[in-house]
Coordinates of C-alpha atoms and ligand atoms in Angstrom, one line a residue:
X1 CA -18.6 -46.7 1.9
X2 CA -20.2 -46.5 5.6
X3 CA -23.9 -46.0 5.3
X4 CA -25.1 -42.3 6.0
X5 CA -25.2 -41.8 9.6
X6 CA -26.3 -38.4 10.1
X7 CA -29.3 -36.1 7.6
X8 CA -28.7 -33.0 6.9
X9 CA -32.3 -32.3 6.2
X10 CA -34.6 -30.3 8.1
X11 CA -32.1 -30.4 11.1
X12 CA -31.0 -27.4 13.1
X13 CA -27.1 -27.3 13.2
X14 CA -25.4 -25.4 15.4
X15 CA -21.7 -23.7 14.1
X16 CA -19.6 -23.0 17.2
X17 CA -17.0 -20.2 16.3
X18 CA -19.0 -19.3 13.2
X19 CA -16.9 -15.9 12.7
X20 CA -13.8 -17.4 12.5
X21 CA -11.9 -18.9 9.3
X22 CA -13.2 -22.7 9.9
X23 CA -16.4 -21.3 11.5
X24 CA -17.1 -19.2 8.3
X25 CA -16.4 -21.7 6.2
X26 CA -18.7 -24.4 7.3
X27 CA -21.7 -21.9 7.0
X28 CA -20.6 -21.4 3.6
X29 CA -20.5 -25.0 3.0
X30 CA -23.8 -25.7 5.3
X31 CA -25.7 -23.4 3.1
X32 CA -26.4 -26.0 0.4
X33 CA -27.7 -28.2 2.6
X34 CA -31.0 -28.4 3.1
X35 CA -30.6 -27.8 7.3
X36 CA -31.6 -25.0 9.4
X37 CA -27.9 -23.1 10.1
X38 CA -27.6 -21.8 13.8
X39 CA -24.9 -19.6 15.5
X40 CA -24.5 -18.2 18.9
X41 CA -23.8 -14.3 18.4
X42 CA -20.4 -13.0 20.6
X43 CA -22.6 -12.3 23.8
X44 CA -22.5 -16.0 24.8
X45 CA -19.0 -16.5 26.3
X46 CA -18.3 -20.2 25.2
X47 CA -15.7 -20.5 28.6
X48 CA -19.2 -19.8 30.5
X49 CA -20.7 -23.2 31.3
X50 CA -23.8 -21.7 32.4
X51 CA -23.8 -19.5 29.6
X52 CA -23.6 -22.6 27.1
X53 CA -26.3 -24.7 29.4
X54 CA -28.7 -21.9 28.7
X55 CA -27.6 -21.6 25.4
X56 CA -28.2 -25.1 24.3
X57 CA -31.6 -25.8 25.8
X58 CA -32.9 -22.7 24.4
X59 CA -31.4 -23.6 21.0
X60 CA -31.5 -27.5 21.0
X61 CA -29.2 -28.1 17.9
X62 CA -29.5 -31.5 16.2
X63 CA -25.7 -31.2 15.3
X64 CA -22.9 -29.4 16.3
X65 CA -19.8 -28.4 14.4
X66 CA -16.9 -27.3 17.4
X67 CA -14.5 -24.8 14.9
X68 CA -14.6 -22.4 18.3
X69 CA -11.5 -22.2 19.4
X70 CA -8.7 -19.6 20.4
X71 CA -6.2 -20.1 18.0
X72 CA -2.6 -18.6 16.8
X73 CA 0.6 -19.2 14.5
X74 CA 4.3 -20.2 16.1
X75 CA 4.5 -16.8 18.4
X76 CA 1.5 -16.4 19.3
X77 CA 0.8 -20.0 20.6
X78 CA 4.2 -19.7 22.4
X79 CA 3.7 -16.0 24.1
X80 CA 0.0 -17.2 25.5
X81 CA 0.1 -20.9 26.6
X82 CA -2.3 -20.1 29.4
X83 CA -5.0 -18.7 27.0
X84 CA -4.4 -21.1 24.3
X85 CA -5.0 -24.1 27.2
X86 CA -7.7 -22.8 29.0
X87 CA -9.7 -21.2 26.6
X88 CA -9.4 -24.3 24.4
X89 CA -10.3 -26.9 27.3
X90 CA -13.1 -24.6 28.5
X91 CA -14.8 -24.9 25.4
X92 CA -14.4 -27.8 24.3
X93 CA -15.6 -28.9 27.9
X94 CA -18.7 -27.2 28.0
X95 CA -20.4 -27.3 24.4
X96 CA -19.5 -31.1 24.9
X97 CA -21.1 -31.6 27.6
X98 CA -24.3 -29.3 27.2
X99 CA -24.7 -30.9 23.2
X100 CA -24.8 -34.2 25.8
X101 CA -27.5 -32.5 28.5
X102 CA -29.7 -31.6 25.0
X103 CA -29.7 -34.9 23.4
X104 CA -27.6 -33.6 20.3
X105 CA -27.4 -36.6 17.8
X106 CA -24.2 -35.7 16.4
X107 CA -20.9 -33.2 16.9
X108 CA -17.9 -33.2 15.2
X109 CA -14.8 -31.9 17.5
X110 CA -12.0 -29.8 15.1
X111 CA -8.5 -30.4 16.3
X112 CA -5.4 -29.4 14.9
X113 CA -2.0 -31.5 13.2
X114 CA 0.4 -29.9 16.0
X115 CA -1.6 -33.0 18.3
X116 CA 1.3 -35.5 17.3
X117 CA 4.8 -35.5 18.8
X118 CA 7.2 -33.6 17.2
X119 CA 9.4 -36.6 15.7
X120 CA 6.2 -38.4 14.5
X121 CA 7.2 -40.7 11.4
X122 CA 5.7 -38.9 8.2
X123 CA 3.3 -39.2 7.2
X124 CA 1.5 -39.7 10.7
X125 CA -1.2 -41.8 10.9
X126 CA -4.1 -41.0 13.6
X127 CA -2.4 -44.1 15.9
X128 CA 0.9 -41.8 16.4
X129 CA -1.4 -39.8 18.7
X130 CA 0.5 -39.6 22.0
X131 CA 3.5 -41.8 21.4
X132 CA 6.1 -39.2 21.9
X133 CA 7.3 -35.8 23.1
X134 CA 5.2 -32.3 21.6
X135 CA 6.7 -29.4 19.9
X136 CA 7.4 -27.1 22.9
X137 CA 6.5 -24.4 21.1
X138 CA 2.7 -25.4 20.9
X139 CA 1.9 -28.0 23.4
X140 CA -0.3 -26.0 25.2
X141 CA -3.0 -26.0 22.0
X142 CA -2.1 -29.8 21.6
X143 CA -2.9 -30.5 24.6
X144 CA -6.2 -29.3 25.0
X145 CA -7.0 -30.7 21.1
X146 CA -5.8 -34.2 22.2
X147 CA -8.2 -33.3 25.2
X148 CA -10.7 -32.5 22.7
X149 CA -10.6 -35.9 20.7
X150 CA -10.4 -37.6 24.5
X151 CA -13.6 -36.5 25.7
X152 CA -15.7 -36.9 23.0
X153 CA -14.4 -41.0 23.0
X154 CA -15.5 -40.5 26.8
X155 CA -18.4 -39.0 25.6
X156 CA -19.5 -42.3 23.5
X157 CA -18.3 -44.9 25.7
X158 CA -20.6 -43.4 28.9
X159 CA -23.0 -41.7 27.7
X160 CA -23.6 -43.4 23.7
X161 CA -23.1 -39.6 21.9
X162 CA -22.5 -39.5 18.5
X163 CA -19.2 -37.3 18.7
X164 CA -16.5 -37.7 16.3
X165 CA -13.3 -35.6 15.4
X166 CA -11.6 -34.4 12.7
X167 CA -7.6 -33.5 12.9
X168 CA -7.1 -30.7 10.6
X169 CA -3.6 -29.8 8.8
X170 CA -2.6 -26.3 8.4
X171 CA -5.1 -24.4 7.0
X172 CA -5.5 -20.9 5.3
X173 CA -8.0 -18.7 3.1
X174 CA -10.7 -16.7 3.7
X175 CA -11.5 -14.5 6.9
X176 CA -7.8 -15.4 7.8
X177 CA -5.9 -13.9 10.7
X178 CA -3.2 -11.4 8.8
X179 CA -1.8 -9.9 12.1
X180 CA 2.1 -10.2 11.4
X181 CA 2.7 -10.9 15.2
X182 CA 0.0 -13.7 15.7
X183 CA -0.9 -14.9 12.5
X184 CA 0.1 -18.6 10.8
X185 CA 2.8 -18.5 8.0
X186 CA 0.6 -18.7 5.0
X187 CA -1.6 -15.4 5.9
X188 CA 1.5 -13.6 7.1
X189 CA 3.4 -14.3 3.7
X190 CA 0.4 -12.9 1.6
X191 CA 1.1 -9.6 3.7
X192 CA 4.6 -9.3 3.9
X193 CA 5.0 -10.2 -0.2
X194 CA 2.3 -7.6 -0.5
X195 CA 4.0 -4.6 1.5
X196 CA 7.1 -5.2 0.3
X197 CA 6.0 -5.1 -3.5
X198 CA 3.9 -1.9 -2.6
X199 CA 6.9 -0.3 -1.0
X200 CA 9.5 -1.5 -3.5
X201 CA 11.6 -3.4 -0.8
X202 CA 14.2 -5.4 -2.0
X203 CA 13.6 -8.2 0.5
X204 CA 10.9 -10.0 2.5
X205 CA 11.4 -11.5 5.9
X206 CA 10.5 -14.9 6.5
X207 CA 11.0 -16.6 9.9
X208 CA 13.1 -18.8 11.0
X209 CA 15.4 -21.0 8.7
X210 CA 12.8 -22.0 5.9
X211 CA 13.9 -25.2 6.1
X212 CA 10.6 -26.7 8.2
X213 CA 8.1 -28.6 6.0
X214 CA 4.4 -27.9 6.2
X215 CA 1.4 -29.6 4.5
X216 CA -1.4 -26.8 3.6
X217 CA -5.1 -27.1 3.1
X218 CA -8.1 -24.8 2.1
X219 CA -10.9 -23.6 4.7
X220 CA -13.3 -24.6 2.0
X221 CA -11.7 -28.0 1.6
X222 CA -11.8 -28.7 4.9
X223 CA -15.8 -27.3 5.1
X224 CA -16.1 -30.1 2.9
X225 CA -14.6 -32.8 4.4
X226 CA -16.2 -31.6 7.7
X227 CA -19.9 -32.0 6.5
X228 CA -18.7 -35.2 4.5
X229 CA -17.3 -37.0 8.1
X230 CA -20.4 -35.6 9.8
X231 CA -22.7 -37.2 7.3
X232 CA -20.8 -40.6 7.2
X233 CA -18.4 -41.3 9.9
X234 CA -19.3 -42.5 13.3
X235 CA -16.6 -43.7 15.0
X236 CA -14.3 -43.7 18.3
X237 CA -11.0 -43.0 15.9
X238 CA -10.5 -38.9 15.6
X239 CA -9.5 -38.3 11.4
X240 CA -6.6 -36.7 9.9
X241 CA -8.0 -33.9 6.8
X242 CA -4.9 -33.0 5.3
X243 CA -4.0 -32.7 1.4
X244 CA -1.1 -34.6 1.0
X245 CA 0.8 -31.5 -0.6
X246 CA 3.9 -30.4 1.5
X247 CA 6.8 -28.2 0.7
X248 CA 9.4 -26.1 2.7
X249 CA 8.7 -22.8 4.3
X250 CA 11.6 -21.2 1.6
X251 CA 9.4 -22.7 -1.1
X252 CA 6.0 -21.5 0.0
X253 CA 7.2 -17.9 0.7
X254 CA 8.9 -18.2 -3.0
X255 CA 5.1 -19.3 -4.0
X256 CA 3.6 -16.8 -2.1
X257 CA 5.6 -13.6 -3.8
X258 CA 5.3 -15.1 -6.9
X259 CA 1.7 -15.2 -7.0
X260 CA 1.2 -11.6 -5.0
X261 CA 4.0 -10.5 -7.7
X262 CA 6.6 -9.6 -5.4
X263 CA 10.2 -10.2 -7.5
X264 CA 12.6 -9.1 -4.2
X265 CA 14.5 -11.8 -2.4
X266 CA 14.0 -13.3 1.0
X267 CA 15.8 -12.7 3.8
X268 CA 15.7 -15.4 6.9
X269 CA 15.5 -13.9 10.9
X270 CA 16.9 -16.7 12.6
X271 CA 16.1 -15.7 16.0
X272 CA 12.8 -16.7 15.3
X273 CA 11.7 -20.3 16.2
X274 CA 11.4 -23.5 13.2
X275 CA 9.0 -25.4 15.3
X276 CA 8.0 -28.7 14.3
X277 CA 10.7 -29.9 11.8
X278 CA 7.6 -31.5 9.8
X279 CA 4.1 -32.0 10.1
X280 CA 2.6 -33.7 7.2
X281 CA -0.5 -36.1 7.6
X282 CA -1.7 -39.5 6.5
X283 CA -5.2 -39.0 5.0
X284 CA -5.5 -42.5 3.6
X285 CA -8.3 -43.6 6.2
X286 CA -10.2 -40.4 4.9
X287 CA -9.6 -40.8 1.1
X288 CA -11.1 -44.3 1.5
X289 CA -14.2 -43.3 2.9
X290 CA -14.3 -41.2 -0.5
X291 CA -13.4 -37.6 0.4
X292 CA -10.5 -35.6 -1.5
X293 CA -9.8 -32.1 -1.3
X294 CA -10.6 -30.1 -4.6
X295 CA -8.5 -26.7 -4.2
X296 CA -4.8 -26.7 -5.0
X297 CA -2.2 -24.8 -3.0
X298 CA -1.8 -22.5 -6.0
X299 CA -5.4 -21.6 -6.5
X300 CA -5.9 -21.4 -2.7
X301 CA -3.6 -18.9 -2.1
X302 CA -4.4 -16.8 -5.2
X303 CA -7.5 -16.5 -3.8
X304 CA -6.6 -16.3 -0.8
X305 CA -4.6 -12.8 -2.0
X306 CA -7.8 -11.8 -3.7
X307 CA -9.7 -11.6 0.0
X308 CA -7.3 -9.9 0.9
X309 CA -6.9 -7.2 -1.3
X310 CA -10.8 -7.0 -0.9
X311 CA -10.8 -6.3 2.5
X312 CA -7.8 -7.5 4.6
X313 CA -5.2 -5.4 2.5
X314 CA -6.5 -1.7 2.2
X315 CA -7.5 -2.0 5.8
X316 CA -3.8 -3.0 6.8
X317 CA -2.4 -0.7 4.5
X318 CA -4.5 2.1 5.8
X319 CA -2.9 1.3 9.4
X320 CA 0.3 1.5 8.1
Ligands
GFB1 O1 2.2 -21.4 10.6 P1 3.1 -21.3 11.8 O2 3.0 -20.0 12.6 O3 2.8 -22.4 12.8 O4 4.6 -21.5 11.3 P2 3.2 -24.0 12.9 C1 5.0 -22.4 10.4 C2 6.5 -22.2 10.0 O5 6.5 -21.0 9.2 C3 7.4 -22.0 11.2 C4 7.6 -20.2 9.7 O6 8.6 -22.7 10.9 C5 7.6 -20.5 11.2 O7 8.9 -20.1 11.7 N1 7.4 -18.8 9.3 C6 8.1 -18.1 8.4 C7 6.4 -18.0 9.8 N2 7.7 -16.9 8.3 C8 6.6 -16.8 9.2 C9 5.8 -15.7 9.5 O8 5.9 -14.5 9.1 N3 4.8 -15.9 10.4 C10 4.6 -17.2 11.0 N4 3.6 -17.4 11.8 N5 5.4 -18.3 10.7 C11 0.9 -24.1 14.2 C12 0.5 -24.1 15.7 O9 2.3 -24.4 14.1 O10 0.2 -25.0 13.4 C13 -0.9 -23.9 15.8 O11 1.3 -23.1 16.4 C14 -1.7 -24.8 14.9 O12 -1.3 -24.1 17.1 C15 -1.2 -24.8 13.5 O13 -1.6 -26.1 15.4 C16 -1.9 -25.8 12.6 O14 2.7 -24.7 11.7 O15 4.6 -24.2 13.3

């Protein structure tokens, strides 16, 4: 086991994107730590690099967790790619470098599982970073993640910063995205099993062919593992957080109306893209530093369906 490199206690850590799904998350996970929890409300445009300057030196965090980012399922990522590069490199560029202009012992960069090539071998280690062709359909994102891990290993080799990152499989669960149109495929499932058994369809649509694999994680898992890496990892090397539990699209929308209670069948639309064929990750160098995830796929998304019953579903429903 690495000795501790970072205490949690009595520190002031700083939660970029702290609304979002990730973002949300970590505070949860933050708030049994005995740390001072610190977020940046919506008026401070992270693309601004002023904006962050004058953020950080009024703030002066003692860590930073980066979970800001603009961020979408298969469509969304393939309808926007100027938005999901800029926005992402913008970011990432300037809470970088004004966590470097405020002395910030530690920050942990969140990237994302689509930073491999498409063909990867399975599952892919951290070294298959950059040794083939992306999925077309969301380079743009990968690129500014593999951007992401790049300048915080700049970051330590110039200036000595503590930076590390954290590679991220799919993830889903609370404070989710459940817009049909730019949503991932776990959140967009929950909704469509859930319409359909509210209306009595016969049928749910799922896109694509079904036949793509993908390896799923919870938020709160990946809180975890966050503040876990953060507490003993410091190193050049980004870290895949994945669960290790992969199964076809076809099987996780079978999952998925199961659990909402939906008893209809599936129906395919093939005009809608695959993607990356599969995307499931080697965790091994994590596992041995002693983190494993606790929530299982099944219990995830049952809860999962709960939140959104709670809030996400009446207020869809009520749109119509
Ligand atoms: O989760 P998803 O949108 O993104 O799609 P990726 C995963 C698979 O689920 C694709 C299929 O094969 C989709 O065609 N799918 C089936 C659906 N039904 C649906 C549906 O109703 N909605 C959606 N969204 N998909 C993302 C990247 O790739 O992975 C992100 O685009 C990020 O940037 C994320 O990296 C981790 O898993 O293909």
């Amino acid at each position: 086991m690495n000795r501790p490199t970072f205490d949690f206690s009595g520190k002031r850590v700083y939660v970029a994107g702290h609304g979002g799904m990730v973002g949300s998350a970590i505070v949860r996970r933050l708030a049994r730590e005995d740390c001072e929890i610190l977020t940046a409300d919506r008026g401070v445009d992270l693309r601004d690099q002023q904006a962050v300057n004058a953020w950080f030196a009024q703030a002066r965090p003692d860590a930073v967790f980066m979970a800001a980012a603009r961020v979408g399922g298969i469509a969304a990522n393939d309808a926007y790619p100027a938005q999901f590069l800029y926005d992402n490199l913008m970011i990432e560029a300037n809470v970088v470098e004004a966590a470097r202009q405020v002395d910030t012992a530690k920050l942990l960069m969140l990237g994302s599982s689509c930073i491999y090539p498409r063909e990867a071998d399975q599952p892919i280690a951290e070294d298959a970073l950059l040794t083939g062709p992306l999925e077309a359909t969301n380079q743009w994102y990968a690129i500014a993640k593999i951007a992401g891990i790049r300048l915080c290993q700049a970051y330590r080799i110039e200036h000595g910063c503590d930076f590390i990152s954290a590679m991220p499989t799919n993830l889903f669960g609370p404070g989710d995205n459940f817009d049909l149109d730019t949503s991932h495929v776990l959140p967009a499932l929950i909704r469509k099993a859930h319409e359909a058994k509210v209306a009595g369809d016969e049928e749910m649509l799922v896109w694509g062919s079904g036949k793509p694999r993908r390896e799923f994680l919870h938020v709160d898992d990946l809180a975890d593992a966050c503040v876990f890496l953060m507490r003993e990892y410091s190193g050049a090397q980004h870290v895949n957080v994945g669960s290790g539990q992969e199964l076809s699209i076809t099987e996780l929308a079978r999952l998925v109306a199961d659990i909402v209670g939906f008893e209809g069948k599936l129906a395919f639309d093939s005009t809608r893209h695959d993607g990356t064929p599969r995307k499931l990750l080697d965790s091994s160098r994590l596992n041995a530093m002693g983190w494993r995830p606790a929530i299982t796929l099944e219990d995830g998304i049952a809860a999962t369906y709960r939140h959104f019953l709670k809030d996400g579903g009446r207020r869809v429903m009520l749109r119509g």
